[in-house]
JSON list of C-alpha atoms in Angstrom, two decimals:
[
{"chain": "A", "resi": 1, "resn": "GLU", "atom": "CA", "xyz": [37.28, 61.85, -65.23]},
{"chain": "A", "resi": 2, "resn": "LEU", "atom": "CA", "xyz": [35.70, 63.95, -62.49]},
{"chain": "A", "resi": 3, "resn": "PRO", "atom": "CA", "xyz": [33.40, 62.50, -59.84]},
{"chain": "A", "resi": 4, "resn": "VAL", "atom": "CA", "xyz": [29.68, 63.00, -60.42]},
{"chain": "A", "resi": 5, "resn": "GLY", "atom": "CA", "xyz": [28.58, 66.48, -59.40]},
{"chain": "A", "resi": 6, "resn": "CYS", "atom": "CA", "xyz": [32.06, 67.98, -59.68]},
{"chain": "A", "resi": 7, "resn": "SER", "atom": "CA", "xyz": [33.40, 70.63, -62.01]},
{"chain": "A", "resi": 8, "resn": "VAL", "atom": "CA", "xyz": [36.74, 72.39, -62.49]},
{"chain": "A", "resi": 9, "resn": "ASP", "atom": "CA", "xyz": [37.10, 76.08, -61.76]},
{"chain": "A", "resi": 10, "resn": "THR", "atom": "CA", "xyz": [39.11, 77.05, -64.83]},
{"chain": "A", "resi": 11, "resn": "ALA", "atom": "CA", "xyz": [40.63, 80.10, -63.15]},
{"chain": "A", "resi": 12, "resn": "SER", "atom": "CA", "xyz": [42.14, 78.21, -60.20]},
{"chain": "A", "resi": 13, "resn": "GLY", "atom": "CA", "xyz": [42.17, 74.60, -61.40]},
{"chain": "A", "resi": 14, "resn": "VAL", "atom": "CA", "xyz": [40.20, 73.62, -58.30]},
{"chain": "A", "resi": 15, "resn": "VAL", "atom": "CA", "xyz": [37.61, 70.85, -58.39]},
{"chain": "A", "resi": 16, "resn": "LEU", "atom": "CA", "xyz": [34.25, 71.89, -57.00]},
{"chain": "A", "resi": 17, "resn": "ARG", "atom": "CA", "xyz": [31.19, 69.91, -56.03]},
{"chain": "A", "resi": 18, "resn": "THR", "atom": "CA", "xyz": [27.70, 71.02, -55.22]},
{"chain": "A", "resi": 19, "resn": "CYS", "atom": "CA", "xyz": [26.80, 69.43, -51.93]},
{"chain": "A", "resi": 20, "resn": "CYS", "atom": "CA", "xyz": [23.70, 69.45, -49.82]},
{"chain": "A", "resi": 21, "resn": "ALA", "atom": "CA", "xyz": [23.45, 68.41, -46.18]},
{"chain": "A", "resi": 22, "resn": "ASP", "atom": "CA", "xyz": [20.67, 68.62, -43.65]},
{"chain": "A", "resi": 23, "resn": "VAL", "atom": "CA", "xyz": [21.70, 71.18, -41.04]},
{"chain": "A", "resi": 24, "resn": "GLY", "atom": "CA", "xyz": [18.94, 71.83, -38.53]},
{"chain": "A", "resi": 25, "resn": "GLY", "atom": "CA", "xyz": [16.12, 71.40, -41.02]},
{"chain": "A", "resi": 26, "resn": "ALA", "atom": "CA", "xyz": [15.91, 72.13, -44.72]},
{"chain": "A", "resi": 27, "resn": "SER", "atom": "CA", "xyz": [19.19, 71.93, -46.58]},
{"chain": "A", "resi": 28, "resn": "THR", "atom": "CA", "xyz": [20.91, 74.41, -48.85]},
{"chain": "A", "resi": 29, "resn": "PRO", "atom": "CA", "xyz": [23.40, 73.38, -51.52]},
{"chain": "A", "resi": 30, "resn": "THR", "atom": "CA", "xyz": [26.70, 75.22, -51.63]},
{"chain": "A", "resi": 31, "resn": "ARG", "atom": "CA", "xyz": [29.75, 74.92, -53.82]},
{"chain": "A", "resi": 32, "resn": "LEU", "atom": "CA", "xyz": [32.93, 73.98, -52.04]},
{"chain": "A", "resi": 33, "resn": "ARG", "atom": "CA", "xyz": [36.58, 73.48, -52.88]},
{"chain": "A", "resi": 34, "resn": "LEU", "atom": "CA", "xyz": [37.23, 69.76, -52.59]},
{"chain": "A", "resi": 35, "resn": "TYR", "atom": "CA", "xyz": [40.75, 69.22, -53.80]},
{"chain": "A", "resi": 36, "resn": "ALA", "atom": "CA", "xyz": [43.28, 71.01, -55.95]},
{"chain": "A", "resi": 37, "resn": "ARG", "atom": "CA", "xyz": [44.15, 69.50, -59.28]},
{"chain": "A", "resi": 38, "resn": "GLY", "atom": "CA", "xyz": [47.19, 67.27, -58.83]},
{"chain": "A", "resi": 39, "resn": "LEU", "atom": "CA", "xyz": [46.30, 66.19, -55.30]},
{"chain": "A", "resi": 40, "resn": "SER", "atom": "CA", "xyz": [44.75, 62.83, -54.59]},
{"chain": "A", "resi": 41, "resn": "ALA", "atom": "CA", "xyz": [41.02, 62.21, -54.65]},
{"chain": "A", "resi": 42, "resn": "VAL", "atom": "CA", "xyz": [41.30, 61.26, -50.96]},
{"chain": "A", "resi": 43, "resn": "ALA", "atom": "CA", "xyz": [39.65, 64.61, -50.28]},
{"chain": "A", "resi": 44, "resn": "ASP", "atom": "CA", "xyz": [36.78, 63.78, -52.61]},
{"chain": "A", "resi": 45, "resn": "ASP", "atom": "CA", "xyz": [34.60, 62.75, -49.68]},
{"chain": "A", "resi": 46, "resn": "ALA", "atom": "CA", "xyz": [35.29, 65.94, -47.74]},
{"chain": "A", "resi": 47, "resn": "PHE", "atom": "CA", "xyz": [32.35, 68.28, -47.93]},
{"chain": "A", "resi": 48, "resn": "ALA", "atom": "CA", "xyz": [30.59, 70.98, -46.01]},
{"chain": "A", "resi": 49, "resn": "CYS", "atom": "CA", "xyz": [27.24, 72.65, -46.43]},
{"chain": "A", "resi": 50, "resn": "GLN", "atom": "CA", "xyz": [25.69, 75.60, -44.73]},
{"chain": "A", "resi": 51, "resn": "ARG", "atom": "CA", "xyz": [22.22, 76.75, -43.89]},
{"chain": "A", "resi": 52, "resn": "SER", "atom": "CA", "xyz": [21.35, 80.13, -42.43]},
{"chain": "A", "resi": 53, "resn": "LYS", "atom": "CA", "xyz": [24.00, 81.14, -39.85]},
{"chain": "A", "resi": 54, "resn": "ALA", "atom": "CA", "xyz": [24.95, 77.57, -38.96]},
{"chain": "A", "resi": 55, "resn": "VAL", "atom": "CA", "xyz": [27.89, 75.80, -40.57]},
{"chain": "A", "resi": 56, "resn": "THR", "atom": "CA", "xyz": [28.57, 72.10, -40.24]},
{"chain": "A", "resi": 57, "resn": "ALA", "atom": "CA", "xyz": [31.91, 70.80, -41.47]},
{"chain": "A", "resi": 58, "resn": "ILE", "atom": "CA", "xyz": [32.45, 67.10, -42.09]},
{"chain": "A", "resi": 59, "resn": "ASP", "atom": "CA", "xyz": [35.88, 65.50, -42.10]},
{"chain": "A", "resi": 60, "resn": "LEU", "atom": "CA", "xyz": [37.18, 63.08, -44.72]},
{"chain": "A", "resi": 61, "resn": "TRP", "atom": "CA", "xyz": [35.41, 60.11, -43.18]},
{"chain": "A", "resi": 62, "resn": "GLY", "atom": "CA", "xyz": [32.07, 61.88, -42.82]},
{"chain": "A", "resi": 63, "resn": "ASN", "atom": "CA", "xyz": [32.27, 62.39, -39.06]},
{"chain": "A", "resi": 64, "resn": "PRO", "atom": "CA", "xyz": [31.11, 65.68, -37.52]},
{"chain": "A", "resi": 65, "resn": "PHE", "atom": "CA", "xyz": [34.21, 67.84, -37.14]},
{"chain": "A", "resi": 66, "resn": "THR", "atom": "CA", "xyz": [32.65, 71.02, -35.87]},
{"chain": "A", "resi": 67, "resn": "SER", "atom": "CA", "xyz": [29.30, 72.71, -35.71]},
{"chain": "A", "resi": 68, "resn": "LEU", "atom": "CA", "xyz": [29.10, 76.42, -34.97]},
{"chain": "A", "resi": 69, "resn": "ALA", "atom": "CA", "xyz": [27.43, 79.74, -35.66]},
{"chain": "A", "resi": 70, "resn": "PRO", "atom": "CA", "xyz": [30.21, 81.75, -37.35]},
{"chain": "A", "resi": 71, "resn": "GLN", "atom": "CA", "xyz": [28.69, 85.19, -36.76]},
{"chain": "A", "resi": 72, "resn": "ALA", "atom": "CA", "xyz": [28.60, 84.55, -33.01]},
{"chain": "A", "resi": 73, "resn": "LEU", "atom": "CA", "xyz": [32.26, 83.51, -32.79]},
{"chain": "A", "resi": 74, "resn": "GLY", "atom": "CA", "xyz": [34.11, 86.48, -34.23]},
{"chain": "A", "resi": 75, "resn": "PRO", "atom": "CA", "xyz": [36.91, 86.46, -36.82]},
{"chain": "A", "resi": 76, "resn": "PHE", "atom": "CA", "xyz": [39.61, 84.87, -34.64]},
{"chain": "A", "resi": 77, "resn": "ALA", "atom": "CA", "xyz": [37.55, 81.77, -33.82]},
{"chain": "A", "resi": 78, "resn": "ARG", "atom": "CA", "xyz": [36.39, 81.41, -37.43]},
{"chain": "A", "resi": 79, "resn": "THR", "atom": "CA", "xyz": [40.01, 81.61, -38.59]},
{"chain": "A", "resi": 80, "resn": "ALA", "atom": "CA", "xyz": [41.06, 79.00, -36.03]},
{"chain": "A", "resi": 81, "resn": "VAL", "atom": "CA", "xyz": [38.38, 76.59, -37.23]},
{"chain": "A", "resi": 82, "resn": "SER", "atom": "CA", "xyz": [39.34, 77.20, -40.87]},
{"chain": "A", "resi": 83, "resn": "LEU", "atom": "CA", "xyz": [43.00, 76.56, -40.08]},
{"chain": "A", "resi": 84, "resn": "SER", "atom": "CA", "xyz": [42.20, 73.35, -38.18]},
{"chain": "A", "resi": 85, "resn": "LEU", "atom": "CA", "xyz": [40.23, 72.06, -41.18]},
{"chain": "A", "resi": 86, "resn": "ALA", "atom": "CA", "xyz": [43.06, 73.04, -43.52]},
{"chain": "A", "resi": 87, "resn": "TRP", "atom": "CA", "xyz": [45.62, 71.21, -41.33]},
{"chain": "A", "resi": 88, "resn": "THR", "atom": "CA", "xyz": [43.38, 68.12, -41.33]},
{"chain": "A", "resi": 89, "resn": "ASN", "atom": "CA", "xyz": [43.38, 68.10, -45.13]},
{"chain": "A", "resi": 90, "resn": "LEU", "atom": "CA", "xyz": [47.15, 68.67, -45.29]},
{"chain": "A", "resi": 91, "resn": "ALA", "atom": "CA", "xyz": [47.71, 65.81, -42.86]},
{"chain": "A", "resi": 92, "resn": "GLU", "atom": "CA", "xyz": [45.65, 63.50, -45.07]},
{"chain": "A", "resi": 93, "resn": "VAL", "atom": "CA", "xyz": [47.62, 64.46, -48.17]},
{"chain": "A", "resi": 94, "resn": "ALA", "atom": "CA", "xyz": [50.92, 63.98, -46.31]},
{"chain": "A", "resi": 95, "resn": "LEU", "atom": "CA", "xyz": [49.83, 60.59, -44.98]},
{"chain": "A", "resi": 96, "resn": "GLU", "atom": "CA", "xyz": [48.79, 59.40, -48.40]},
{"chain": "A", "resi": 97, "resn": "ALA", "atom": "CA", "xyz": [52.05, 60.62, -49.93]},
{"chain": "A", "resi": 98, "resn": "ALA", "atom": "CA", "xyz": [54.02, 58.73, -47.27]},
{"chain": "A", "resi": 99, "resn": "LEU", "atom": "CA", "xyz": [52.03, 55.54, -47.87]},
{"chain": "A", "resi": 100, "resn": "SER", "atom": "CA", "xyz": [52.44, 55.85, -51.64]},
{"chain": "A", "resi": 101, "resn": "SER", "atom": "CA", "xyz": [56.18, 56.37, -51.23]},
{"chain": "A", "resi": 102, "resn": "ALA", "atom": "CA", "xyz": [56.49, 53.34, -48.93]},
{"chain": "A", "resi": 103, "resn": "SER", "atom": "CA", "xyz": [54.51, 51.19, -51.39]},
{"chain": "A", "resi": 104, "resn": "TRP", "atom": "CA", "xyz": [56.73, 52.31, -54.27]},
{"chain": "A", "resi": 105, "resn": "ARG", "atom": "CA", "xyz": [59.91, 51.50, -52.31]},
{"chain": "A", "resi": 106, "resn": "THR", "atom": "CA", "xyz": [58.51, 48.05, -51.46]},
{"chain": "A", "resi": 107, "resn": "LEU", "atom": "CA", "xyz": [57.69, 47.33, -55.11]},
{"chain": "A", "resi": 108, "resn": "THR", "atom": "CA", "xyz": [61.10, 48.47, -56.35]},
{"chain": "A", "resi": 109, "resn": "THR", "atom": "CA", "xyz": [62.94, 46.22, -53.89]},
{"chain": "A", "resi": 110, "resn": "LEU", "atom": "CA", "xyz": [61.05, 43.07, -54.92]}
]
């Protein structure tokens, strides 16, 4: 069962959520890729919303990760920020996989 406010993009199998965050005033909802089907729901709390030219990205724990005006940065900086967010998500998935594997090994040795 999907979390409230989420839906599956049938073309890509990606779970989407409509999110809304206050960024410098009134907020604007935007749809965002949260996690691919088959990955853990650890990324369920990751969200980002945008208003006007400002973008605020929030990491998995809800802490401010970056706040910037994309149009003022140029493509290289925007790509760097996107990659850093992607690596953060990959690190979370890898960490969870390692913990799950360790838990499974512990259970099988008991």
